[in-house]
Coordinates of C-alpha atoms in Angstrom, one line a residue:
M1 CA -13.2 -20.7 -4.5
V2 CA -13.3 -19.4 -0.9
R3 CA -15.4 -22.5 0.1
L4 CA -12.8 -24.9 -1.4
A5 CA -10.1 -23.0 0.5
A6 CA -11.9 -23.3 3.8
L7 CA -12.5 -27.0 3.2
A8 CA -8.9 -27.6 2.2
I9 CA -7.6 -25.7 5.2
G10 CA -9.8 -27.9 7.4
Y11 CA -8.7 -31.1 5.8
A12 CA -5.1 -30.2 6.3
F13 CA -5.6 -29.7 10.0
G14 CA -7.7 -32.9 10.1
L15 CA -4.7 -34.8 8.8
F16 CA -3.0 -34.4 12.2
Q17 CA -3.9 -37.9 13.4
T18 CA -3.4 -37.5 17.2
A19 CA -4.3 -41.1 18.1
Y20 CA -2.0 -42.5 15.4
I21 CA 0.9 -40.2 16.3
Y22 CA 0.6 -40.9 20.0
G23 CA 0.3 -44.6 19.4
R24 CA 3.5 -44.4 17.3
M25 CA 5.3 -42.6 20.2
K26 CA 4.3 -45.7 22.3
G27 CA 5.5 -48.1 19.7
I28 CA 2.2 -49.2 18.2
D29 CA -0.1 -48.5 15.3
I30 CA -3.4 -47.8 17.2
R31 CA -5.3 -49.0 14.1
Q32 CA -4.0 -52.5 14.7
Y33 CA -5.3 -52.7 18.3
G34 CA -8.6 -52.7 20.0
S35 CA -11.3 -51.6 17.6
G36 CA -8.9 -50.5 14.9
N37 CA -10.2 -47.0 15.1
A38 CA -7.8 -44.0 15.3
G39 CA -9.8 -42.1 17.9
T40 CA -10.2 -41.1 21.5
T41 CA -12.2 -44.1 22.8
N42 CA -10.0 -46.8 21.3
T43 CA -6.9 -45.0 22.5
L44 CA -8.4 -44.7 26.0
R45 CA -9.1 -48.5 26.0
V46 CA -5.8 -49.5 24.6
L47 CA -3.4 -47.0 26.2
G48 CA -5.3 -45.7 29.2
T49 CA -7.1 -42.6 30.4
K50 CA -4.1 -40.2 30.0
A51 CA -3.6 -41.2 26.4
G52 CA -7.3 -40.9 25.7
I53 CA -7.4 -37.3 27.2
I54 CA -4.4 -36.2 25.2
V55 CA -5.9 -37.6 22.0
L56 CA -9.2 -36.0 22.8
F57 CA -7.8 -32.6 23.2
G58 CA -5.6 -32.9 20.1
D59 CA -8.5 -33.8 17.9
I60 CA -10.7 -31.0 19.4
L61 CA -7.9 -28.5 18.9
K62 CA -7.3 -29.2 15.3
C63 CA -10.9 -28.4 14.4
I64 CA -10.8 -25.2 16.5
L65 CA -7.6 -24.1 14.8
A66 CA -9.0 -24.8 11.4
I67 CA -12.1 -22.7 12.1
T68 CA -10.0 -19.9 13.6
I69 CA -7.6 -19.7 10.7
V70 CA -10.5 -19.6 8.2
R71 CA -12.2 -16.8 10.2
L72 CA -9.0 -14.8 10.4
L73 CA -8.4 -15.2 6.6
F74 CA -11.9 -14.6 5.3
T75 CA -14.2 -12.9 7.8
D76 CA -13.3 -9.4 6.6
S77 CA -13.9 -10.1 3.0
H78 CA -16.8 -12.5 3.4
S79 CA -18.5 -11.4 6.6
D80 CA -21.9 -12.5 5.3
M81 CA -20.6 -16.1 5.1
R82 CA -18.7 -16.2 8.4
Y83 CA -20.6 -19.2 9.8
L84 CA -20.9 -21.0 6.5
L85 CA -17.1 -20.9 6.0
A86 CA -16.6 -22.1 9.5
M87 CA -18.8 -25.0 8.7
Y88 CA -16.7 -25.8 5.6
A89 CA -13.5 -25.6 7.7
A90 CA -15.0 -28.0 10.3
A91 CA -16.2 -30.4 7.6
G92 CA -12.8 -30.5 6.1
A93 CA -11.2 -31.2 9.5
I94 CA -13.7 -34.0 10.2
L95 CA -13.1 -35.5 6.8
G96 CA -9.3 -35.3 7.3
H97 CA -9.7 -37.0 10.6
N98 CA -11.9 -39.7 9.3
Y99 CA -10.2 -40.2 5.9
P100 CA -6.5 -39.3 6.0
F101 CA -5.1 -40.0 2.6
Y102 CA -1.6 -40.9 3.9
L103 CA -3.1 -43.6 6.2
G104 CA -5.1 -45.2 3.5
F105 CA -8.1 -43.2 4.4
K106 CA -8.4 -45.1 7.6
G107 CA -8.8 -42.7 10.5
G108 CA -11.3 -42.1 13.3
K109 CA -15.1 -41.3 13.5
G110 CA -14.8 -37.5 13.9
I111 CA -16.6 -37.1 17.2
A112 CA -13.8 -35.3 19.0
A113 CA -13.2 -33.1 16.0
T114 CA -17.0 -32.4 16.0
A115 CA -16.6 -31.3 19.6
G116 CA -14.2 -28.7 18.3
L117 CA -16.8 -27.5 15.9
I118 CA -19.4 -27.2 18.7
L119 CA -17.0 -25.3 21.0
S120 CA -15.9 -22.8 18.4
F121 CA -18.9 -22.4 16.0
H122 CA -21.3 -20.4 18.3
P123 CA -21.4 -20.1 22.1
A124 CA -25.0 -21.3 22.2
F125 CA -24.0 -24.7 21.0
I126 CA -21.7 -25.4 24.0
P127 CA -24.3 -26.1 26.7
M128 CA -26.3 -28.3 24.4
G129 CA -23.2 -30.4 23.5
V130 CA -21.9 -30.7 27.1
I131 CA -25.3 -31.5 28.7
I132 CA -26.3 -34.1 26.1
F133 CA -23.0 -35.9 25.8
F134 CA -22.0 -36.0 29.5
G135 CA -25.5 -36.5 30.6
V136 CA -25.8 -39.6 28.4
F137 CA -22.3 -40.8 29.0
F138 CA -22.3 -40.6 32.8
T139 CA -25.8 -42.2 32.9
T140 CA -25.1 -45.1 30.4
H141 CA -21.4 -45.1 29.9
Y142 CA -22.0 -45.4 26.1
V143 CA -19.8 -43.1 24.2
S144 CA -21.5 -43.9 20.9
L145 CA -24.9 -43.0 22.2
G146 CA -23.8 -39.7 23.6
S147 CA -22.0 -38.9 20.4
L148 CA -25.0 -39.7 18.2
L149 CA -27.4 -37.7 20.3
V150 CA -25.1 -34.7 20.3
Y151 CA -25.3 -34.8 16.5
A152 CA -29.0 -35.0 16.6
G153 CA -29.2 -32.0 18.9
F154 CA -26.7 -30.1 16.8
I155 CA -28.6 -30.5 13.5
I156 CA -31.8 -29.4 15.2
Q157 CA -30.3 -26.4 16.9
I158 CA -28.5 -25.1 13.9
V159 CA -31.7 -25.1 11.8
V160 CA -33.7 -23.5 14.6
M161 CA -31.1 -20.8 15.2
G162 CA -30.6 -20.2 11.5
Q163 CA -34.3 -19.7 10.9
K164 CA -34.4 -17.3 13.8
G165 CA -31.7 -15.1 12.1
V166 CA -29.0 -15.7 14.7
F167 CA -26.3 -16.3 12.0
G168 CA -27.2 -13.2 9.9
M169 CA -27.0 -15.0 6.6
T170 CA -29.2 -15.2 3.5
Q171 CA -31.5 -18.2 3.2
A172 CA -29.4 -19.6 0.4
H173 CA -26.3 -19.6 2.6
L174 CA -28.3 -21.0 5.5
N175 CA -29.6 -23.9 3.3
E176 CA -26.0 -24.6 2.2
M177 CA -24.9 -24.7 5.8
Y178 CA -27.8 -27.1 6.7
V179 CA -26.8 -29.4 3.9
I180 CA -23.2 -29.6 5.3
A181 CA -24.4 -30.1 8.8
A182 CA -26.8 -32.9 7.5
F183 CA -23.9 -34.5 5.6
L184 CA -21.7 -34.5 8.8
T185 CA -24.6 -36.0 10.8
V186 CA -25.2 -38.8 8.2
M187 CA -21.5 -39.5 8.1
A188 CA -21.3 -39.8 11.9
Y189 CA -24.3 -42.2 11.9
W190 CA -22.7 -44.2 9.1
K191 CA -19.4 -44.5 10.9
H192 CA -21.3 -45.6 14.0
R193 CA -23.5 -48.1 12.2
E194 CA -22.1 -51.1 14.0
N195 CA -22.5 -49.3 17.4
I196 CA -26.1 -48.6 16.5
G197 CA -26.7 -52.3 15.9
R198 CA -25.1 -53.2 19.2
L199 CA -27.1 -50.5 21.1
L200 CA -30.3 -51.9 19.6
H201 CA -29.3 -55.4 20.7
G202 CA -28.1 -54.3 24.1
N203 CA -24.5 -55.5 23.8
E204 CA -22.7 -52.2 23.2
R205 CA -19.5 -52.0 25.2
K206 CA -19.3 -49.4 28.0
T207 CA -16.4 -47.0 28.6
Y208 CA -15.1 -45.9 32.0
L209 CA -12.8 -42.9 32.4
S210 CA -10.9 -44.5 35.4
K211 CA -9.8 -47.4 33.3
K212 CA -6.0 -48.0 33.1
A213 CA -4.3 -49.1 29.9
A214 CA -5.5 -52.5 28.8
A215 CA -3.3 -55.3 27.7
V216 CA -2.2 -54.4 24.2
T217 CA -3.5 -57.0 21.9
P218 CA -3.4 -56.8 18.1
I219 CA -6.7 -57.0 16.2
S220 CA -5.8 -60.4 14.9
G221 CA -6.3 -61.7 18.5
Y222 CA -9.2 -59.5 19.3
D223 CA -12.4 -61.6 19.6
N224 CA -15.1 -58.9 20.1
K225 CA -14.2 -56.0 17.8
E226 CA -15.8 -52.8 19.0
E227 CA -15.8 -49.5 17.2
H228 CA -16.3 -46.1 18.8
K229 CA -15.2 -42.6 18.2

């Protein structure tokens, strides 16, 4: 029951669709422009750097808040599952972000929400996430590649740290946590399947932080549909 509660709390926070809400404040449905994705990169490309940063922090924060609430509610009574329940909360937040029921299950790709997981799960994950993502991004300007490599690093690190006893959980709880982390990784790669194809063919679109808001063009007039986080 406590697992379902953590998942539900996370999903509730994930439903706060920052990109969609910000877009509505600007008079558009972000899902009808650019890539059609309600996430940071599409917002940055359609509405500019300021909008992208606001959406990024909003999506990061909702995952951090979900994990924080779950820890406040359940750590005392379930101290042996502290990290496992945090993982359930994060999974719920990412699912809520990717598949919001009130928007026809059409949301984002969960990468910014995953950043919230990395920032709040355990301090040891922060250097890995920052170095991999920004190292790849500033070298290649491919958001998708940086995001996918962060997930690869995350799943490897969580297993290594878990087997070294860092999380202080039983093997059964560790295995459960590994399964959730693997699920999130597979989902991220699935959501980026078109990006992976473009990366392999060398025609993935690059992203630059200094870019101003582009001309707002509905998807119906968008010739080269791109999907990012």
